[in-house]
Short mmCIF file of C-alpha atoms in Angstrom, two decimals:
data_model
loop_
_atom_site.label_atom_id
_atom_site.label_comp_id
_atom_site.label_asym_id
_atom_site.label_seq_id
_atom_site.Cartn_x
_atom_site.Cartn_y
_atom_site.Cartn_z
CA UNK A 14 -28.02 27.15 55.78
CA UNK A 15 -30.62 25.61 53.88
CA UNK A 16 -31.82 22.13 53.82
CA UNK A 17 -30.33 21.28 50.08
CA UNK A 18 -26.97 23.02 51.67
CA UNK A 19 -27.52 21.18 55.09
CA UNK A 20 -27.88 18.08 53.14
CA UNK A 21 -24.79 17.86 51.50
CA UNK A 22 -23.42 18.64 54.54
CA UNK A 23 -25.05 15.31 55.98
CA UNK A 24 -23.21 13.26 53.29
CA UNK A 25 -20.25 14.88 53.51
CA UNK A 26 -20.42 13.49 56.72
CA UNK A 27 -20.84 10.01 55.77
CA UNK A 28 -17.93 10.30 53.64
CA UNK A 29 -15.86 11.68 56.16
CA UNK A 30 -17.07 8.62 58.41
CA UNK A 31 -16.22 6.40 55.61
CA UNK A 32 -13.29 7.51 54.74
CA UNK A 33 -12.08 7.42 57.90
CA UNK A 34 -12.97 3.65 58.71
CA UNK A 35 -15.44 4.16 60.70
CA UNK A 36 -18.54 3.64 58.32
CA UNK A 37 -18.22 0.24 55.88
CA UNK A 38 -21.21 1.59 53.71
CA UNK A 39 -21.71 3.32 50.40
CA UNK A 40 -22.39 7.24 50.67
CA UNK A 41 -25.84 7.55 49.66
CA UNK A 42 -26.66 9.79 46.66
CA UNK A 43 -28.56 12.21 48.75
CA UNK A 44 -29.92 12.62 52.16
CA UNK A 45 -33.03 13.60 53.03
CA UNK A 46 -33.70 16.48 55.87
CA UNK A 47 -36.79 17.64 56.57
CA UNK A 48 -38.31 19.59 60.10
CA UNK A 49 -37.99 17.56 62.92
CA UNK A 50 -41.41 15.59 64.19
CA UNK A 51 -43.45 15.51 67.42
CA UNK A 52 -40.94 14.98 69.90
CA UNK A 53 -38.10 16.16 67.84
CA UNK A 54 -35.57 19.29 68.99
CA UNK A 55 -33.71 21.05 66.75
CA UNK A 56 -34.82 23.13 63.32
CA UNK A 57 -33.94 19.55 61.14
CA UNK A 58 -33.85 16.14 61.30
CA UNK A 59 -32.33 13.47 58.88
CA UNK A 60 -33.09 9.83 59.12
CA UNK A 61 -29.52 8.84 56.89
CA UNK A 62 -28.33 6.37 60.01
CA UNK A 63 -31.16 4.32 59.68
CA UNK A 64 -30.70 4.13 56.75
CA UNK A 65 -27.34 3.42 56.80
CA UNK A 66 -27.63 0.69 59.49
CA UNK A 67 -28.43 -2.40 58.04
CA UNK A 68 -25.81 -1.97 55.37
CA UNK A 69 -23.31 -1.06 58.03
CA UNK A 70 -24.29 -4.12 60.16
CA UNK A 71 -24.38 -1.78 63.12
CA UNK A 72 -27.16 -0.99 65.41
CA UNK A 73 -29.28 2.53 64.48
CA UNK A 74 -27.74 4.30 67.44
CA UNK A 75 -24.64 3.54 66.79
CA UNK A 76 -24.44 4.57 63.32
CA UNK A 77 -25.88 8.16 64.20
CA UNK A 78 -23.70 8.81 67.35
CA UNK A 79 -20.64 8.31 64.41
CA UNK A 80 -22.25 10.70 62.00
CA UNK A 81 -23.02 13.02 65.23
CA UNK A 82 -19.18 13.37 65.42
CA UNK A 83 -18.53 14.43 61.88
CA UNK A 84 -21.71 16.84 61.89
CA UNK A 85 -21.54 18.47 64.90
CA UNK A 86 -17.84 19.88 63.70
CA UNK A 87 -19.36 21.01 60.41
CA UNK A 88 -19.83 25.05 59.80
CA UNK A 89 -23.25 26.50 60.91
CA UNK A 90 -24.29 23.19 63.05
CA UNK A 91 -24.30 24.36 66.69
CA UNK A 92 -25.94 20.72 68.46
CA UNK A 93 -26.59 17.41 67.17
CA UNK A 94 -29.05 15.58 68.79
CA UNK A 95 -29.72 11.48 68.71
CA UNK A 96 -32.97 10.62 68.90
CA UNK A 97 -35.71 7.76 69.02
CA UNK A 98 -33.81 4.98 66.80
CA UNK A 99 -30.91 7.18 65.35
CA UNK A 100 -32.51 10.26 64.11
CA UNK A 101 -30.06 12.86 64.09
CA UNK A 102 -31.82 16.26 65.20
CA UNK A 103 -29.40 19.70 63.92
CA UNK A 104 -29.71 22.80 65.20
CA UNK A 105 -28.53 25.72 63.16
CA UNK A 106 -26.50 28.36 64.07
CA UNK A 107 -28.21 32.33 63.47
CA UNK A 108 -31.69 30.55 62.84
CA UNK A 109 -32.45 34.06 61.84
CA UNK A 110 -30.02 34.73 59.31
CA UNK A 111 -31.32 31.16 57.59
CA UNK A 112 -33.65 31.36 54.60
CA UNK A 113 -36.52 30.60 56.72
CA UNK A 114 -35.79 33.28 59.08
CA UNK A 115 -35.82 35.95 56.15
CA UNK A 116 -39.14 33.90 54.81
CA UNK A 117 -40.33 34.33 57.93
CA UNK A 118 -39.24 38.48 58.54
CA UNK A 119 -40.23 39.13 54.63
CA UNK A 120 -43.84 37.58 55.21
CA UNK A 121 -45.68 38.30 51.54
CA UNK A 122 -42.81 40.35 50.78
CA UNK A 123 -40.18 37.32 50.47
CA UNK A 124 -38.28 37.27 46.96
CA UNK A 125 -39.54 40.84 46.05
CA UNK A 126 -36.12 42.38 44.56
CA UNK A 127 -37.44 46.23 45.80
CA UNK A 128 -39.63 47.40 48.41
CA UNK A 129 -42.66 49.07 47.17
CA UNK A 130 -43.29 51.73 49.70
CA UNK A 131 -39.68 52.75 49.10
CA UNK A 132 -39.08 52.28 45.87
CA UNK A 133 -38.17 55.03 43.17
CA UNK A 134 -40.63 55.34 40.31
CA UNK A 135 -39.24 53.71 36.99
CA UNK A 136 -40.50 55.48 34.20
CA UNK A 137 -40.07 54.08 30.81
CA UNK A 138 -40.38 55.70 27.63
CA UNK A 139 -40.62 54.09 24.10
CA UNK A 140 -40.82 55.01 20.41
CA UNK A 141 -44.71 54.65 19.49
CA UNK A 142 -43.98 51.33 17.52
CA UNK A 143 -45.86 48.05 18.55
CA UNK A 144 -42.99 46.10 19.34
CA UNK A 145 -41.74 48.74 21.88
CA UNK A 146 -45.08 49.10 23.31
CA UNK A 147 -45.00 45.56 24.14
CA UNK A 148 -41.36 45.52 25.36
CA UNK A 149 -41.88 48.15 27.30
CA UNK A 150 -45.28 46.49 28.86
CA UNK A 151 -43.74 43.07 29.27
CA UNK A 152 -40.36 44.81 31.14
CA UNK A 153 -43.58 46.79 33.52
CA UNK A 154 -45.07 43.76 34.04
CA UNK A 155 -41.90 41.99 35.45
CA UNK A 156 -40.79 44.99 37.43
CA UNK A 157 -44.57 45.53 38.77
CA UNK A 158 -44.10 41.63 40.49
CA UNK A 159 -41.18 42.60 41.56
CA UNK A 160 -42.14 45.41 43.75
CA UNK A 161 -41.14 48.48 41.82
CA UNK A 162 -43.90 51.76 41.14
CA UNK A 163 -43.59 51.78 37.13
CA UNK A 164 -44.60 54.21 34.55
CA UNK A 165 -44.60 53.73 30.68
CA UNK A 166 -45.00 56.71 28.53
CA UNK A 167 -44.97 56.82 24.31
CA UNK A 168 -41.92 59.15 23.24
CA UNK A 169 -43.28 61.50 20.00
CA UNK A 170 -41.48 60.12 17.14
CA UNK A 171 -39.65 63.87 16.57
CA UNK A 172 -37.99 63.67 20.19
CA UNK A 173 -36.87 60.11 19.58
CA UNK A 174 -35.09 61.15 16.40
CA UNK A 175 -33.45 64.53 18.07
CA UNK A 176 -32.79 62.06 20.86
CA UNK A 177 -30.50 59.40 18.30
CA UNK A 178 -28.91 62.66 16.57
CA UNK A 179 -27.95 63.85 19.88
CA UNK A 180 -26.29 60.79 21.23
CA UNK A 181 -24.60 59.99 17.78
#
């Protein structure tokens, strides 16, 4: 779960709470969840209850022990803590299946669609015309970041042509 998906999952929360009678608040537009302080357990933390307290008219504390209800039921939430005021601390479930646990496996690697060491060459062959030249660098260039082993080679105009006649 990440934190944008972990935050709609806080206000779904709220709504839940609201919508149940519990909460006498509006559902904020979004909720902000970030890695918990000093002090803090969990892998996030989310301050919504405080915020939501003074609107409520209810104490901090008692605000996020109503929210801990509805979050600790959601999927992938496996312990909601309350802490200091009424920060609600969330531990994840399969921290290493997370996106930070593959950005932390992948290292530099993270986001590369092919592994370079294992990788199959790409070769890619063009007409000798400019524009193809500079497709055919550009579409290189993108597969290069990406991790792939690329080679571009011009095709001689005569194979090209047997090439079209062929596949006609």
């Amino acid at each position: 779960m990440t934190p944008v998906e972990l935050s709609s999952t806080v206000l779904r929360a709220v709504r839940r709470a609201v919508d149940a009678g519990e909460l006498d608040v509006g559902v904020p537009e979004r909720a902000q969840v970030v890695p918990p302080g000093p002090g803090g357990r969990g892998d996030y933390a989310t301050n919504v209850a405080l915020q939501l307290a003074r609107p409520a008219g209810r104490p901090p504390h008692e605000v996020a022990a109503i929210l801990r209800s509805h979050l600790s039921t959601a999927a992938g939430v496996t312990r909601v803590d309350v802490t200091g005021p009424g920060f609600l601390n969330i531990t994840l479930a399969a921290r290493q299946q997370t996106l930070v646990g593959a950005i932390l496996r992948d290292g530099t690697r993270y986001g590369y669609a092919a592994d370079g060491a294992t990788a199959a060459p790409v070769h890619l062959r063009h007409p000798r015309e400019v524009r193809a030249a500079v497709t055919a660098e550009v579409l290189a260039r993108i597969l290069r970041s990406q991790g792939f082993l690329v080679r571009t080679t011009e095709a001689e105009a005569g194979a090209e042509a047997t090439k079209r006649e062929v596949e006609d």
